[in-house]
Amino acid sequence: MEVKASRRFTYQRERSLFNPVNERAGGRVGGGWPTKKVLCVYFLEGRCNRNPCRFAHTESQTLPVSNHKKSPPSYNCPKNNVRVSSGSEEGTTHVQNRENPDRTVPNKSSLDCSTGSDDSGNKRTLERTTPKNVCYHWLSGNCVKGDECRFWHSWFCGEGFTMLAKLEGHKKAVSGIALPLRSDKLYSGSRDGTSASVINLGAEVGSLICEGPWVFVGMPNVVKAWHIELSAEFSLDGPVGEVYSMVVANEMLFAGAQDGNILVWKGIPNTQNPFQLAALLKGHTHPVTCLAVGGKRLYSGSMDNMIRVWDLDTLEAVMTLNGHTDAPMSLLCWDQYLLSCSLDNTIKVWIMTEEGNLEVAYTHNEDHGVLALGGLNDPDGNPVLICSCNDDSVHLYELPSFMERGRIFSRREVRVIETGPDGLFFTGDGTGMLSVWKILAKPNAEMS
């Protein structure tokens, strides 16, 4: 019988701000129909299931909405609904204006379009018609319009990466992905209480990592450890509540728990129990959401909005970082930098000063809360940052410019990003789906 796990903090999914009665322009007056024919925002997102719908399903039927109303999100992608036209300004993309189709505006985003040459050798640009939204029915596998659907039918857009596979099996959100050493298997853990080869663990999996041949699974009040080559299993007691994050460094396993403490087990080989509880790191007042190791430092993020820095030799806290106004959800150590992302809609890049302090060198702003970070280099050696947001999208950015290289779309928010060898990376979303991706060399902007 499956044991119900401790309830984990939940992520608020940011949905449309439009309300069918109160927030649409021309809402009900005295309980009647709209006084103005307004475009159905759910239809724009590919989610309207009303027939007939009292709102318009074509832009030609609508009257202009008030300027203060927020437009539904749209994704400009270099595929479908694109036509070629000559451009007078070199390197400029022209995007058709939604309110005035006869007017185009410059757009130099590398995500939107790329330049090329026509048969006569003249420079050309890709001119885009009305930007498309992702079809949520297609993402769920039930769009009935096929090629006639006006919405975006793809899991991703951009350049320099591709999708290799979609793996289904979990029934709830993926909470961890691991590739153990010398193994040809991909391990995953989920909130449905299963892990690895559909092993029923009896409780929700809060986190999953691997180190060498070891696979560690964080669960309520315990960490399970498996040696996949020796088929040995151990239970590490001590955590209070769910274990949301783990990391291995200096022959020690660190686990961040729901009560705000970080437990430290030291590896002792050739003993009956190779893990001995060595320390309990206290300092956070809310659940520990993320851990990372860089150099001789351990970094921990918590729902108390703080990032704490610990010395790996002494296991003492040496610094507290207060740059975020909401919970940091993921940490990434990359070269001499620390990257942190938060539900406050920001990604911060921290760098060590001459005095030994960490300061924010750059802040990148997103439109939604950021849930997870991952990073790897493309075949040309260029660093690529992967970050997921709670609007069900994943962004790929080139560093250090933060120029968007592409975007991935999911049925639900992606909470886990794991990088692998040879340019592979993996994402796990809130429906239990795993996706396998590969970073490629970015094609040249100009074609010969």
Short mmCIF file of N, CA and C in Angstrom, two decimals, residues 215-303:
data_model
loop_
_atom_site.label_atom_id
_atom_site.label_comp_id
_atom_site.label_asym_id
_atom_site.label_seq_id
_atom_site.Cartn_x
_atom_site.Cartn_y
_atom_site.Cartn_z
N VAL A 215 23.10 5.52 -6.39
CA VAL A 215 21.89 6.30 -6.66
C VAL A 215 21.26 6.63 -5.31
N PHE A 216 20.99 7.92 -5.08
CA PHE A 216 20.41 8.37 -3.83
C PHE A 216 19.01 8.93 -4.10
N VAL A 217 18.04 8.50 -3.29
CA VAL A 217 16.66 8.93 -3.45
C VAL A 217 16.20 9.58 -2.16
N GLY A 218 15.82 10.86 -2.24
CA GLY A 218 15.30 11.57 -1.08
C GLY A 218 13.80 11.37 -0.95
N MET A 219 13.37 10.95 0.24
CA MET A 219 11.96 10.67 0.52
C MET A 219 11.60 11.25 1.89
N PRO A 220 10.33 11.23 2.27
CA PRO A 220 9.98 11.76 3.59
C PRO A 220 10.69 11.01 4.72
N ASN A 221 11.50 11.74 5.48
CA ASN A 221 12.17 11.23 6.68
C ASN A 221 13.26 10.20 6.41
N VAL A 222 13.70 10.05 5.18
CA VAL A 222 14.74 9.06 4.89
C VAL A 222 15.38 9.34 3.54
N VAL A 223 16.63 8.89 3.38
CA VAL A 223 17.31 8.87 2.10
C VAL A 223 17.67 7.42 1.80
N LYS A 224 17.24 6.92 0.64
CA LYS A 224 17.57 5.57 0.20
C LYS A 224 18.83 5.63 -0.66
N ALA A 225 19.75 4.70 -0.43
CA ALA A 225 20.99 4.63 -1.21
C ALA A 225 21.10 3.25 -1.85
N TRP A 226 21.33 3.21 -3.17
CA TRP A 226 21.50 1.97 -3.90
C TRP A 226 22.86 1.95 -4.58
N HIS A 227 23.57 0.85 -4.44
CA HIS A 227 24.77 0.59 -5.23
C HIS A 227 24.34 -0.31 -6.37
N ILE A 228 24.22 0.23 -7.59
CA ILE A 228 23.59 -0.50 -8.68
C ILE A 228 24.44 -1.67 -9.17
N GLU A 229 25.75 -1.63 -8.93
CA GLU A 229 26.60 -2.74 -9.37
C GLU A 229 26.60 -3.89 -8.37
N LEU A 230 26.48 -3.57 -7.09
CA LEU A 230 26.48 -4.61 -6.06
C LEU A 230 25.07 -4.98 -5.60
N SER A 231 24.06 -4.29 -6.13
CA SER A 231 22.67 -4.51 -5.72
C SER A 231 22.51 -4.36 -4.21
N ALA A 232 23.23 -3.42 -3.62
CA ALA A 232 23.15 -3.16 -2.18
C ALA A 232 22.25 -1.96 -1.93
N GLU A 233 21.48 -2.03 -0.85
CA GLU A 233 20.55 -0.95 -0.51
C GLU A 233 20.71 -0.57 0.96
N PHE A 234 20.68 0.75 1.23
CA PHE A 234 20.82 1.26 2.59
C PHE A 234 19.79 2.36 2.81
N SER A 235 19.34 2.49 4.05
CA SER A 235 18.43 3.57 4.44
C SER A 235 19.16 4.51 5.39
N LEU A 236 19.17 5.78 5.04
CA LEU A 236 19.84 6.79 5.85
C LEU A 236 18.78 7.60 6.58
N ASP A 237 18.65 7.36 7.87
CA ASP A 237 17.64 8.03 8.67
C ASP A 237 18.15 9.38 9.17
N GLY A 238 17.21 10.22 9.56
CA GLY A 238 17.59 11.51 10.13
C GLY A 238 16.82 12.69 9.60
N PRO A 239 16.48 12.74 8.29
CA PRO A 239 15.75 13.92 7.80
C PRO A 239 14.38 14.04 8.45
N VAL A 240 13.94 15.28 8.60
CA VAL A 240 12.60 15.56 9.10
C VAL A 240 11.79 16.12 7.95
N GLY A 241 10.78 15.36 7.51
CA GLY A 241 9.99 15.78 6.37
C GLY A 241 10.63 15.34 5.06
N GLU A 242 10.14 15.92 3.99
CA GLU A 242 10.63 15.58 2.66
C GLU A 242 12.06 16.06 2.45
N VAL A 243 12.80 15.34 1.61
CA VAL A 243 14.15 15.74 1.21
C VAL A 243 14.06 16.28 -0.21
N TYR A 244 14.24 17.59 -0.36
CA TYR A 244 14.03 18.26 -1.63
C TYR A 244 15.28 18.38 -2.49
N SER A 245 16.46 18.23 -1.90
CA SER A 245 17.69 18.43 -2.68
C SER A 245 18.83 17.67 -2.04
N MET A 246 19.76 17.20 -2.90
CA MET A 246 20.94 16.48 -2.43
C MET A 246 22.11 16.81 -3.35
N VAL A 247 23.32 16.65 -2.80
CA VAL A 247 24.54 16.83 -3.58
C VAL A 247 25.66 16.06 -2.88
N VAL A 248 26.66 15.63 -3.64
CA VAL A 248 27.80 14.89 -3.10
C VAL A 248 29.07 15.69 -3.34
N ALA A 249 29.91 15.80 -2.30
CA ALA A 249 31.20 16.48 -2.41
C ALA A 249 32.10 16.03 -1.27
N ASN A 250 33.41 15.92 -1.55
CA ASN A 250 34.40 15.57 -0.52
C ASN A 250 34.05 14.28 0.23
N GLU A 251 33.57 13.28 -0.51
CA GLU A 251 33.18 12.00 0.09
C GLU A 251 32.07 12.16 1.11
N MET A 252 31.23 13.18 0.94
CA MET A 252 30.10 13.42 1.83
C MET A 252 28.84 13.61 1.03
N LEU A 253 27.73 13.13 1.58
CA LEU A 253 26.41 13.33 0.99
C LEU A 253 25.67 14.39 1.80
N PHE A 254 25.21 15.43 1.11
CA PHE A 254 24.44 16.51 1.75
C PHE A 254 22.98 16.40 1.30
N ALA A 255 22.07 16.52 2.26
CA ALA A 255 20.64 16.42 1.95
C ALA A 255 19.90 17.57 2.63
N GLY A 256 19.17 18.37 1.85
CA GLY A 256 18.38 19.48 2.38
C GLY A 256 16.96 19.04 2.67
N ALA A 257 16.50 19.27 3.88
CA ALA A 257 15.23 18.72 4.32
C ALA A 257 14.16 19.80 4.49
N GLN A 258 12.95 19.33 4.72
CA GLN A 258 11.79 20.22 4.84
C GLN A 258 11.84 21.09 6.08
N ASP A 259 12.54 20.64 7.12
CA ASP A 259 12.60 21.44 8.35
C ASP A 259 13.67 22.53 8.30
N GLY A 260 14.37 22.66 7.17
CA GLY A 260 15.38 23.71 7.01
C GLY A 260 16.79 23.27 7.33
N ASN A 261 16.97 22.05 7.80
CA ASN A 261 18.32 21.56 8.13
C ASN A 261 18.94 20.84 6.93
N ILE A 262 20.27 20.80 6.93
CA ILE A 262 21.04 20.06 5.93
C ILE A 262 21.79 18.95 6.65
N LEU A 263 21.50 17.70 6.29
CA LEU A 263 22.16 16.57 6.91
C LEU A 263 23.38 16.17 6.10
N VAL A 264 24.44 15.75 6.80
CA VAL A 264 25.70 15.39 6.17
C VAL A 264 26.08 13.98 6.58
N TRP A 265 26.20 13.09 5.60
CA TRP A 265 26.69 11.74 5.85
C TRP A 265 28.07 11.59 5.23
N LYS A 266 28.98 11.00 5.95
CA LYS A 266 30.33 10.77 5.45
C LYS A 266 30.46 9.32 4.99
N GLY A 267 31.05 9.14 3.82
CA GLY A 267 31.23 7.80 3.28
C GLY A 267 32.38 7.08 3.95
N ILE A 268 32.11 5.88 4.44
CA ILE A 268 33.14 5.06 5.09
C ILE A 268 33.17 3.71 4.38
N PRO A 269 34.14 3.47 3.51
CA PRO A 269 34.17 2.21 2.75
C PRO A 269 34.52 1.01 3.62
N ASN A 270 34.19 -0.16 3.09
CA ASN A 270 34.54 -1.43 3.72
C ASN A 270 33.93 -1.58 5.11
N THR A 271 32.74 -1.05 5.30
CA THR A 271 32.02 -1.23 6.56
C THR A 271 30.62 -1.75 6.26
N GLN A 272 29.95 -2.26 7.30
CA GLN A 272 28.62 -2.81 7.10
C GLN A 272 27.65 -1.74 6.64
N ASN A 273 27.74 -0.55 7.21
CA ASN A 273 26.96 0.60 6.76
C ASN A 273 27.93 1.67 6.31
N PRO A 274 28.06 1.88 4.98
CA PRO A 274 29.09 2.79 4.48
C PRO A 274 28.77 4.26 4.66
N PHE A 275 27.68 4.60 5.32
CA PHE A 275 27.31 6.00 5.51
C PHE A 275 27.10 6.28 6.99
N GLN A 276 27.80 7.30 7.48
CA GLN A 276 27.70 7.67 8.88
C GLN A 276 27.31 9.14 8.97
N LEU A 277 26.26 9.42 9.75
CA LEU A 277 25.82 10.80 9.92
C LEU A 277 26.91 11.59 10.63
N ALA A 278 27.44 12.63 9.95
CA ALA A 278 28.59 13.37 10.45
C ALA A 278 28.23 14.74 11.00
N ALA A 279 27.19 15.37 10.47
CA ALA A 279 26.89 16.74 10.91
C ALA A 279 25.46 17.10 10.54
N LEU A 280 24.96 18.14 11.19
CA LEU A 280 23.66 18.71 10.91
C LEU A 280 23.86 20.22 10.78
N LEU A 281 23.69 20.73 9.56
CA LEU A 281 23.92 22.15 9.29
C LEU A 281 22.62 22.92 9.49
N LYS A 282 22.61 23.79 10.50
CA LYS A 282 21.43 24.57 10.82
C LYS A 282 21.65 26.04 10.46
N GLY A 283 20.58 26.68 10.03
CA GLY A 283 20.67 28.09 9.67
C GLY A 283 19.43 28.55 8.92
N HIS A 284 18.92 27.71 8.04
CA HIS A 284 17.69 28.06 7.33
C HIS A 284 16.48 27.85 8.23
N THR A 285 15.48 28.68 8.04
CA THR A 285 14.26 28.60 8.86
C THR A 285 13.09 28.00 8.10
N HIS A 286 13.29 27.71 6.82
CA HIS A 286 12.25 27.12 5.98
C HIS A 286 12.88 26.00 5.14
N PRO A 287 12.08 25.23 4.42
CA PRO A 287 12.61 24.10 3.66
C PRO A 287 13.76 24.48 2.74
N VAL A 288 14.75 23.59 2.67
CA VAL A 288 15.89 23.77 1.78
C VAL A 288 15.48 23.30 0.39
N THR A 289 15.53 24.18 -0.59
CA THR A 289 15.04 23.88 -1.93
C THR A 289 16.13 23.42 -2.89
N CYS A 290 17.40 23.83 -2.66
CA CYS A 290 18.44 23.51 -3.63
C CYS A 290 19.82 23.54 -2.97
N LEU A 291 20.73 22.73 -3.51
CA LEU A 291 22.12 22.65 -3.05
C LEU A 291 23.03 22.63 -4.26
N ALA A 292 24.22 23.19 -4.10
CA ALA A 292 25.24 23.14 -5.15
C ALA A 292 26.61 23.25 -4.50
N VAL A 293 27.61 22.71 -5.18
CA VAL A 293 28.99 22.73 -4.69
C VAL A 293 29.88 23.35 -5.74
N GLY A 294 30.73 24.29 -5.32
CA GLY A 294 31.71 24.89 -6.19
C GLY A 294 32.97 25.23 -5.41
N GLY A 295 34.12 24.75 -5.88
CA GLY A 295 35.35 24.96 -5.14
C GLY A 295 35.28 24.27 -3.79
N LYS A 296 35.56 24.99 -2.75
CA LYS A 296 35.48 24.45 -1.40
C LYS A 296 34.27 24.99 -0.65
N ARG A 297 33.22 25.32 -1.40
CA ARG A 297 32.03 25.90 -0.80
C ARG A 297 30.78 25.06 -1.13
N LEU A 298 29.89 24.97 -0.16
CA LEU A 298 28.56 24.43 -0.35
C LEU A 298 27.58 25.58 -0.33
N TYR A 299 26.68 25.62 -1.31
CA TYR A 299 25.68 26.67 -1.39
C TYR A 299 24.30 26.04 -1.19
N SER A 300 23.47 26.68 -0.38
CA SER A 300 22.13 26.17 -0.11
C SER A 300 21.11 27.28 -0.25
N GLY A 301 19.99 26.97 -0.94
CA GLY A 301 18.89 27.91 -1.08
C GLY A 301 17.67 27.40 -0.34
N SER A 302 16.85 28.32 0.15
CA SER A 302 15.74 27.94 1.01
C SER A 302 14.51 28.78 0.73
N MET A 303 13.37 28.28 1.20
CA MET A 303 12.12 29.03 1.10
C MET A 303 12.13 30.26 2.00
#
